[in-house]
C-alpha cells in the first residue's frame, strides 16, 4: 500500500494530483516506518515548498528517524525550521538529538540547539545537560561545561558528585586552574543555601585531580562560612592528601582531628587512613594504625585487611602477611575470597610464604581454625605439601576456608594446567556448570596450557568460544 502511494506521489504532476496535508503526513510517517528517511525528508521539503506544514507528531517522527540514522545535518535543518515557526517537537526528540550530536563529537551544534530552546523558555532534561557537559569536557571546553553545570542547577536539576568531579578535572587542565575552580565554587554557592554537599563535592573533585591545596582552601572556606566540618568532609580532606602522596600532611591532619575529637577518632576515619596508606605503599604505617585501632577497641574494615595483605604480598614481606592474618583471626573475622585468592596465588609463585607461615605458626592459637587450614592450602599450592585428594577434594578444602569465586577457579586452573591439562579442562567445564563465568584470565590460562601441550587446535577452539 505504501509503495502504491509513493508511486502516485512521484507521478502527481502527470495525473494532475495536488496532495493535501493529510497525504503528506501519511507519506512521511510511512516512509519513516519503512526506514526510508531520505525519501521522507525529500517529501517534507516538497510539502514546505507547497506551503503545507506537517503536524507536530509527523515532524517528531521524522526527527527521531533522522536522529536514529545519524543524518545530523538534515536533523538540524528540521529542528531549526520547526523552531523558527514556533513548532515545538516532543521533549524526548530534542533530548535524543542533542545526545546523539554530543556522542558524534558535534557538541557545538548540540549547544546551538540547546541555546535556541532555552531562549524559548524550554527547560532541557537532566540527561541533555549531562551529555552537553561531558561533550564539552571531552573537547577541553571546561568554561562552557562549568556554565552548563550552574545553569543545570538553576533549572532545578541536581548535578551529581561524579558530574562535579568531571567538570573540576577539566577545569584543572586549563590555565589558572585555581582561579577557575574557585570561580565555579562561588557561582555554585551564590545559587543555593550554604550546605555541606556543595563543599564536599568540591573537596572531592580537588582530591581526585590531586590538588589538596584546593581541597584545603574549600575546607577552610566552609569553616569560615560557619559550618563545622563533619565526618564526611574530614574523610574527603584526608583522602585528598593521601591520593596526592602527601603522607606527612595526611598524618598531620589526622593528628589534628585526634586532638579535636573529644570522643576519639571515628572508625571510618581510621579505615580511610589505613586504606590510603596501603595504596601509597606505606605498609608499616598502615599496620601500625591497624594495631592502634585494636588497642582502642575498634575493628578495622575488611578493606583494610585486603589492601594491606595485597601490599605486603606484592613486596614479599611474608612475615608481616602472617602477622596480619593472626590479627584477622584474633578479631574473629572470616577470610574473604580476595584474601584467600591473593595468598594462594603467591603460594603458586614462591615457597617463601609457606616458609614464613611455618616459621611463625607458633603465633597461631587454634591449630584447627580456618586460618590454620589455609596455611595447609598454602603449603599444597607452593608444592611443599603433597596431597592425594583429587581436584574436587581440594575445592572442598578451599570452601572450608573462604568462598570460591571465578578468581579461585583460575588459580586452580593455573595449578593444573602446568602438568594436568586434561584435569584443567574438566575443571573448566565444572566451573561453567556451577554458574561461574570465565573471564579473560581463564581463557589465557587454558590457551597457554594447551599450547604448551602442543594441542593447538583445541587452544584455537577455546579462543573462538571466548569471542
Coordinates of C-alpha atoms in Angstrom, one line a residue:
X1 CA 0.0 0.0 0.0
X2 CA 2.9 2.4 0.9
X3 CA 4.6 1.6 -2.4
X4 CA 1.4 2.4 -4.4
X5 CA 1.0 5.7 -2.5
X6 CA 4.7 6.6 -3.2
X7 CA 4.3 5.8 -6.9
X8 CA 1.2 8.0 -7.1
X9 CA 3.1 10.8 -5.3
X10 CA 6.0 10.6 -7.7
X11 CA 3.6 10.7 -10.7
X12 CA 1.4 13.5 -9.2
X13 CA 2.2 16.1 -11.9
X14 CA 1.4 13.5 -14.6
X15 CA -2.0 12.8 -13.1
X16 CA -2.6 16.4 -12.0
X17 CA -2.7 15.4 -8.4
X18 CA -2.3 18.0 -5.6
X19 CA -1.6 16.3 -2.3
X20 CA -3.0 17.9 0.8
X21 CA -1.5 18.0 4.3
X22 CA -3.0 14.7 5.3
X23 CA -1.4 12.9 2.4
X24 CA 2.0 14.5 3.1
X25 CA 1.7 13.4 6.8
X26 CA 0.8 9.8 5.8
X27 CA 3.7 9.6 3.3
X28 CA 6.3 10.9 5.7
X29 CA 5.1 8.7 8.6
X30 CA 5.0 5.6 6.3
X31 CA 8.5 6.3 4.8
X32 CA 9.9 6.7 8.3
X33 CA 8.4 3.4 9.4
X34 CA 9.8 1.8 6.3
X35 CA 13.3 3.1 7.1
X36 CA 13.3 5.4 4.1
X37 CA 14.3 8.6 6.0
X38 CA 16.0 10.2 3.0
X39 CA 12.8 10.0 0.9
X40 CA 10.7 11.1 3.9
X41 CA 12.9 14.2 4.2
X42 CA 12.5 15.0 0.5
X43 CA 8.7 14.7 0.8
X44 CA 8.9 17.1 3.7
X45 CA 10.9 19.7 1.7
X46 CA 8.3 19.4 -1.1
X47 CA 5.4 19.9 1.2
X48 CA 7.1 23.0 2.6
X49 CA 7.6 24.3 -0.9
X50 CA 3.8 23.8 -1.5
X51 CA 3.1 25.8 1.7
X52 CA 1.9 22.8 3.6
X53 CA 3.4 22.2 7.1
X54 CA 3.3 18.7 8.6
X55 CA 1.9 18.3 12.1
X56 CA 4.0 18.3 15.2
X57 CA 3.6 14.5 15.5
X58 CA 4.8 13.9 12.0
X59 CA 7.8 16.2 12.4
X60 CA 8.7 14.4 15.7
X61 CA 8.6 11.0 14.0
X62 CA 10.8 12.2 11.1
X63 CA 13.2 13.9 13.6
X64 CA 13.5 10.6 15.5
X65 CA 14.2 8.7 12.3
X66 CA 16.8 11.1 11.1
X67 CA 18.5 11.1 14.5
X68 CA 18.5 7.3 14.6
X69 CA 20.1 7.1 11.1
X70 CA 22.8 9.7 12.1
X71 CA 21.6 12.3 9.5
X72 CA 22.6 15.2 11.7
X73 CA 22.6 18.0 9.1
X74 CA 19.1 17.2 7.9
X75 CA 18.0 16.8 11.5
X76 CA 19.5 20.2 12.4
X77 CA 17.7 21.9 9.5
X78 CA 14.4 20.3 10.6
X79 CA 14.8 21.4 14.2
X80 CA 15.7 25.0 13.2
X81 CA 12.8 25.0 10.7
X82 CA 10.4 24.0 13.5
X83 CA 11.8 26.5 16.0
X84 CA 11.6 29.4 13.5
X85 CA 7.8 28.6 13.2
X86 CA 7.3 28.1 16.9
X87 CA 6.6 24.4 16.3
X88 CA 7.7 22.5 19.4
X89 CA 8.7 18.9 18.9
X90 CA 8.4 16.3 21.7
X91 CA 10.9 16.9 24.6
X92 CA 12.3 13.4 24.1
X93 CA 13.1 14.3 20.4
X94 CA 15.3 17.2 21.4
X95 CA 16.9 15.1 24.1
X96 CA 17.8 12.3 21.6
X97 CA 19.1 14.7 19.0
X98 CA 21.4 16.7 21.4
X99 CA 22.6 13.4 23.0
X100 CA 23.4 11.9 19.5
X101 CA 25.3 15.1 18.5
X102 CA 27.4 15.0 21.6
X103 CA 28.2 11.3 21.1
X104 CA 29.2 12.1 17.4
X105 CA 31.6 14.9 18.7
X106 CA 29.3 17.6 17.4
X107 CA 28.7 19.2 20.8
X108 CA 28.8 22.8 19.4
X109 CA 25.7 22.0 17.2
X110 CA 24.0 20.4 20.2
X111 CA 24.7 23.5 22.3
X112 CA 23.3 25.7 19.5
X113 CA 20.0 23.8 19.6
X114 CA 20.0 23.9 23.4
X115 CA 20.5 27.7 23.4
X116 CA 17.6 28.2 21.0
X117 CA 15.4 26.0 23.2
X118 CA 16.5 28.0 26.3
X119 CA 15.7 31.3 24.5
X120 CA 12.1 29.9 24.1
X121 CA 12.0 29.1 27.9
X122 CA 12.2 25.3 27.1
X123 CA 13.9 23.5 30.1
X124 CA 16.2 20.8 28.9
X125 CA 16.2 17.4 30.6
X126 CA 18.8 16.4 33.1
X127 CA 20.3 13.9 30.5
X128 CA 20.7 16.7 27.9
X129 CA 22.7 18.7 30.4
X130 CA 24.9 15.7 31.3
X131 CA 25.6 14.9 27.6
X132 CA 26.5 18.5 26.8
X133 CA 28.7 18.8 29.9
X134 CA 30.6 15.6 29.0
X135 CA 30.8 16.7 25.4
X136 CA 32.5 20.0 26.3
X137 CA 34.7 18.3 28.9
X138 CA 35.9 15.9 26.1
X139 CA 36.7 18.9 23.8
X140 CA 38.5 20.7 26.7
X141 CA 36.0 23.5 26.9
X142 CA 35.6 23.5 30.7
X143 CA 34.4 27.1 30.7
X144 CA 31.2 26.1 28.9
X145 CA 30.9 22.8 30.9
X146 CA 31.1 24.9 34.1
X147 CA 28.5 27.3 32.8
X148 CA 26.2 24.4 32.0
X149 CA 26.7 22.9 35.4
X150 CA 25.5 26.1 37.1
X151 CA 22.6 26.5 34.6
X152 CA 21.6 22.9 35.2
X153 CA 21.2 23.6 38.9
X154 CA 19.3 26.8 38.2
X155 CA 16.8 24.9 36.2
X156 CA 16.0 22.6 39.1
X157 CA 18.3 19.6 38.3
X158 CA 20.7 18.1 40.8
X159 CA 24.2 17.6 39.4
X160 CA 25.9 14.6 41.0
X161 CA 29.2 14.3 42.7
X162 CA 30.6 12.5 39.6
X163 CA 29.5 15.3 37.3
X164 CA 31.2 17.9 39.5
X165 CA 34.3 15.7 39.6
X166 CA 34.3 15.6 35.7
X167 CA 34.0 19.4 35.4
X168 CA 36.6 20.1 38.0
X169 CA 39.0 17.7 36.4
X170 CA 38.6 19.6 33.1
X171 CA 38.9 23.0 34.8
X172 CA 42.2 22.0 36.4
X173 CA 43.6 21.3 33.0
X174 CA 43.0 25.0 32.0
X175 CA 45.3 28.0 32.6
X176 CA 44.9 29.4 36.1
X177 CA 43.1 26.3 37.4
X178 CA 42.8 27.6 40.9
X179 CA 41.0 30.8 39.7
X180 CA 38.7 28.7 37.5
X181 CA 38.0 26.2 40.3
X182 CA 37.2 28.9 43.0
X183 CA 35.1 30.9 40.5
X184 CA 32.9 27.8 39.8
X185 CA 32.6 27.2 43.6
X186 CA 31.5 30.8 44.2
X187 CA 29.0 30.6 41.4
X188 CA 27.5 27.4 42.9
X189 CA 27.4 28.9 46.4
X190 CA 25.6 32.0 45.1
X191 CA 22.8 30.0 43.7
X192 CA 21.9 27.9 46.8
X193 CA 21.8 28.0 50.5
X194 CA 25.1 27.1 52.3
X195 CA 25.3 23.4 52.8
X196 CA 27.8 20.6 53.3
X197 CA 27.1 18.9 50.0
X198 CA 28.5 21.5 47.6
X199 CA 31.6 22.0 49.7
X200 CA 32.1 18.2 49.8
X201 CA 31.7 17.9 46.1
X202 CA 34.5 20.4 45.5
X203 CA 36.8 18.9 48.2
X204 CA 36.2 15.5 46.5
X205 CA 36.8 16.9 43.0
X206 CA 40.1 18.6 44.1
X207 CA 41.2 15.4 45.7
X208 CA 40.6 13.4 42.5
X209 CA 42.8 15.8 40.5
X210 CA 45.5 15.6 43.2
X211 CA 45.1 19.2 44.2
X212 CA 45.0 19.0 48.1
X213 CA 45.8 22.7 48.2
X214 CA 42.4 23.5 46.5
X215 CA 40.7 20.9 48.7
X216 CA 42.1 22.6 51.8
X217 CA 41.0 26.0 50.5
X218 CA 37.4 24.7 50.2
X219 CA 37.6 23.1 53.6
X220 CA 38.7 26.3 55.3
X221 CA 36.1 28.4 53.3
X222 CA 33.5 26.0 54.7
X223 CA 34.7 26.7 58.2
X224 CA 34.7 30.5 57.6
X225 CA 31.1 30.3 56.4
X226 CA 30.1 28.9 59.8
X227 CA 29.9 25.2 59.1
X228 CA 31.7 22.8 61.3
X229 CA 33.2 20.0 59.1
X230 CA 31.5 16.7 59.7
X231 CA 32.9 13.2 59.3
X232 CA 32.2 13.1 55.5
X233 CA 34.2 16.4 54.9
X234 CA 37.1 15.1 57.1
X235 CA 37.2 11.8 55.2
X236 CA 37.3 13.6 51.8
X237 CA 40.0 16.0 53.0
X238 CA 42.1 13.1 54.4
X239 CA 41.7 11.3 51.1
X240 CA 42.8 14.3 49.1
X241 CA 46.2 14.3 50.9
X242 CA 46.6 10.5 50.6
X243 CA 45.7 10.4 46.9
X244 CA 48.3 13.1 46.2
X245 CA 51.0 11.3 48.1
X246 CA 51.2 14.0 50.7
X247 CA 51.6 11.5 53.5
X248 CA 53.0 13.9 56.1
X249 CA 50.1 16.3 55.6
X250 CA 47.7 13.4 55.9
X251 CA 49.2 12.3 59.2
X252 CA 49.3 15.9 60.5
X253 CA 45.6 16.4 59.5
X254 CA 44.7 13.1 61.2
X255 CA 46.6 14.0 64.4
X256 CA 44.9 17.4 64.4
X257 CA 41.5 15.7 64.3
X258 CA 42.7 13.4 67.0
X259 CA 43.3 16.3 69.3
X260 CA 39.9 17.9 68.5
X261 CA 37.7 14.8 68.7
X262 CA 36.5 14.5 72.3
X263 CA 35.2 11.0 71.8
X264 CA 38.2 9.8 69.8
X265 CA 38.8 9.3 66.1
X266 CA 35.8 7.6 64.3
X267 CA 36.3 4.1 62.9
X268 CA 35.6 5.3 59.3
X269 CA 38.4 7.9 59.5
X270 CA 40.9 5.2 60.7
X271 CA 39.8 2.9 57.8
X272 CA 40.2 5.8 55.3
X273 CA 43.8 6.5 56.6
X274 CA 44.8 2.8 56.6
X275 CA 43.5 2.1 53.0
X276 CA 45.1 5.3 51.7
X277 CA 48.4 4.4 53.3
X278 CA 48.3 0.9 51.7
X279 CA 47.6 2.5 48.3
X280 CA 50.6 4.8 48.9
X281 CA 52.8 1.7 49.6
X282 CA 53.2 2.6 53.3
X283 CA 52.7 -0.8 54.8
X284 CA 54.4 -0.2 58.2
X285 CA 52.4 2.9 58.9
X286 CA 49.2 1.2 57.9
X287 CA 50.0 -1.8 60.1
X288 CA 50.7 0.5 63.0
X289 CA 47.4 2.2 62.7
X290 CA 45.6 -1.1 62.5
X291 CA 47.1 -2.2 65.7
X292 CA 46.3 1.1 67.3
X293 CA 42.6 0.6 66.3
X294 CA 42.6 -2.7 68.1
X295 CA 44.2 -1.1 71.2
X296 CA 41.4 1.5 71.1
X297 CA 38.7 -1.3 70.9
X298 CA 37.9 -0.8 67.2
X299 CA 37.9 -3.3 64.4
X300 CA 39.5 -2.4 61.0
X301 CA 37.3 -2.9 57.9
X302 CA 37.8 -5.9 55.7
X303 CA 39.1 -3.5 53.0
X304 CA 41.9 -2.6 55.4
X305 CA 43.0 -6.2 55.7
X306 CA 42.6 -6.8 52.0
X307 CA 44.6 -3.8 50.9
X308 CA 47.4 -4.5 53.5
X309 CA 47.7 -8.2 52.5
X310 CA 47.8 -7.3 48.9
X311 CA 50.5 -4.7 49.5
X312 CA 52.8 -6.9 51.8
X313 CA 52.4 -9.9 49.4
X314 CA 53.5 -7.7 46.5
X315 CA 56.6 -6.6 48.4
X316 CA 57.2 -10.2 49.5
X317 CA 57.1 -9.2 53.2
X318 CA 55.6 -12.6 54.1
X319 CA 56.4 -12.3 57.8
X320 CA 54.0 -9.4 58.0
X321 CA 51.4 -11.3 56.0
X322 CA 51.3 -14.0 58.8
X323 CA 51.1 -11.3 61.4
X324 CA 48.2 -9.6 59.7
X325 CA 46.4 -13.0 59.3
X326 CA 46.9 -13.6 63.0
X327 CA 45.4 -10.1 63.7
X328 CA 42.4 -11.1 61.5
X329 CA 41.9 -14.3 63.3
X330 CA 42.2 -12.6 66.7
X331 CA 39.2 -10.4 65.7
X332 CA 37.2 -13.5 64.8
X333 CA 36.9 -12.2 61.2
X334 CA 36.3 -14.5 58.2
X335 CA 38.8 -14.8 55.4
X336 CA 37.4 -13.2 52.2
X337 CA 37.7 -14.6 48.7
X338 CA 40.1 -11.7 47.9
X339 CA 42.5 -12.5 50.8
X340 CA 42.4 -16.3 50.2
X341 CA 43.0 -15.9 46.4
X342 CA 45.9 -13.5 47.0
X343 CA 47.6 -15.9 49.3
X344 CA 47.1 -18.9 47.1
X345 CA 48.3 -17.1 44.0
X346 CA 51.5 -16.1 45.8
X347 CA 51.9 -19.6 47.1
X348 CA 51.9 -20.8 43.4
X349 CA 54.8 -18.4 42.7
X350 CA 57.1 -19.0 45.7
X351 CA 57.7 -21.2 48.7
X352 CA 58.7 -18.2 50.8
X353 CA 55.1 -17.5 52.0
X354 CA 54.7 -21.1 53.3
X355 CA 58.2 -21.0 55.0
X356 CA 57.2 -17.8 56.8
X357 CA 53.9 -19.4 57.8
X358 CA 55.7 -22.4 59.3
X359 CA 58.3 -20.3 61.0
X360 CA 55.7 -18.1 62.7
X361 CA 52.9 -20.6 63.2
X362 CA 53.7 -20.7 66.9
X363 CA 51.8 -17.4 67.0
X364 CA 48.6 -19.2 65.9
X365 CA 46.4 -20.0 68.9
X366 CA 43.9 -22.5 67.4
X367 CA 45.5 -25.1 65.1
X368 CA 42.0 -26.3 64.0
X369 CA 41.0 -22.8 62.8
X370 CA 40.2 -21.8 59.2
X371 CA 43.4 -19.8 59.2
X372 CA 45.5 -22.9 60.0
X373 CA 43.7 -24.9 57.3
X374 CA 44.5 -22.0 54.9
X375 CA 48.2 -22.5 55.9
X376 CA 48.0 -26.1 54.8
X377 CA 46.5 -25.0 51.5
X378 CA 49.4 -22.5 51.0
X379 CA 51.7 -25.5 51.6
X380 CA 49.8 -27.5 48.9
X381 CA 49.9 -24.7 46.3
X382 CA 53.6 -24.0 46.9
X383 CA 54.4 -27.7 46.4
X384 CA 55.7 -28.1 50.0
X385 CA 52.8 -30.5 51.0
X386 CA 51.9 -33.4 48.8
X387 CA 48.2 -34.3 48.9
X388 CA 46.4 -37.4 47.5
X389 CA 43.0 -35.7 47.0
X390 CA 41.5 -35.1 43.6
X391 CA 40.7 -31.6 42.5
X392 CA 37.2 -31.8 43.9
X393 CA 38.6 -32.6 47.3
X394 CA 40.9 -29.6 47.0
X395 CA 37.9 -27.4 46.1
X396 CA 36.1 -28.6 49.3
X397 CA 39.1 -27.8 51.4
X398 CA 39.2 -24.3 50.0
X399 CA 35.5 -23.9 50.7
X400 CA 36.1 -24.5 54.3
X401 CA 38.5 -21.5 54.4
X402 CA 36.7 -19.0 52.1
X403 CA 34.0 -18.7 49.4
X404 CA 35.2 -19.7 45.9
X405 CA 34.8 -17.3 43.0
X406 CA 36.0 -17.1 39.4
X407 CA 39.4 -16.0 40.5
X408 CA 39.7 -19.1 42.8
X409 CA 38.9 -21.4 39.9
X410 CA 41.5 -19.5 37.8
X411 CA 44.2 -20.2 40.4
X412 CA 43.2 -23.9 40.4
X413 CA 43.3 -24.0 36.6
X414 CA 46.7 -22.4 36.6
X415 CA 48.0 -25.0 39.1
X416 CA 46.5 -27.9 37.0
X417 CA 47.4 -26.5 33.5
X418 CA 51.1 -26.9 34.2
X419 CA 51.1 -30.7 34.3
X420 CA 47.5 -31.9 34.1
X421 CA 45.8 -30.1 31.3
X422 CA 43.0 -32.7 30.9
X423 CA 42.0 -32.2 34.5
X424 CA 42.2 -28.4 33.9
X425 CA 39.7 -28.8 31.1
X426 CA 37.4 -30.8 33.3
X427 CA 37.6 -28.2 36.0
X428 CA 36.8 -25.5 33.4
X429 CA 33.6 -27.4 32.4
X430 CA 32.6 -28.0 36.0
X431 CA 33.2 -24.3 36.7
X432 CA 30.7 -23.3 34.0
X433 CA 28.2 -25.8 35.1
X434 CA 28.2 -24.3 38.6
X435 CA 27.5 -20.9 37.1
X436 CA 30.9 -19.2 37.3
X437 CA 31.5 -17.0 34.3
X438 CA 35.0 -17.4 32.8
X439 CA 37.0 -14.2 32.2
X440 CA 40.0 -13.3 30.1
X441 CA 42.4 -14.8 32.6
X442 CA 40.5 -18.1 32.5
X443 CA 41.0 -18.4 28.7
X444 CA 44.6 -17.2 28.8
X445 CA 45.4 -20.0 31.3
X446 CA 43.8 -22.7 29.2
X447 CA 45.2 -21.4 26.0
X448 CA 48.8 -21.4 27.4
X449 CA 48.3 -24.8 28.9
X450 CA 47.0 -26.3 25.6
X451 CA 49.7 -24.6 23.5
X452 CA 52.4 -25.9 25.9
X453 CA 51.0 -29.5 25.3
X454 CA 51.0 -28.8 21.5
X455 CA 47.2 -29.1 21.4
X456 CA 46.9 -26.0 19.2
X457 CA 43.5 -27.0 17.6
X458 CA 41.8 -27.2 20.9
X459 CA 43.5 -23.9 22.0
X460 CA 42.1 -22.2 18.9
X461 CA 38.6 -23.6 19.6
X462 CA 38.8 -22.2 23.2
X463 CA 39.7 -18.8 21.7
X464 CA 36.7 -19.0 19.3
X465 CA 34.5 -19.8 22.3
X466 CA 35.8 -16.8 24.1
X467 CA 35.0 -14.4 21.3

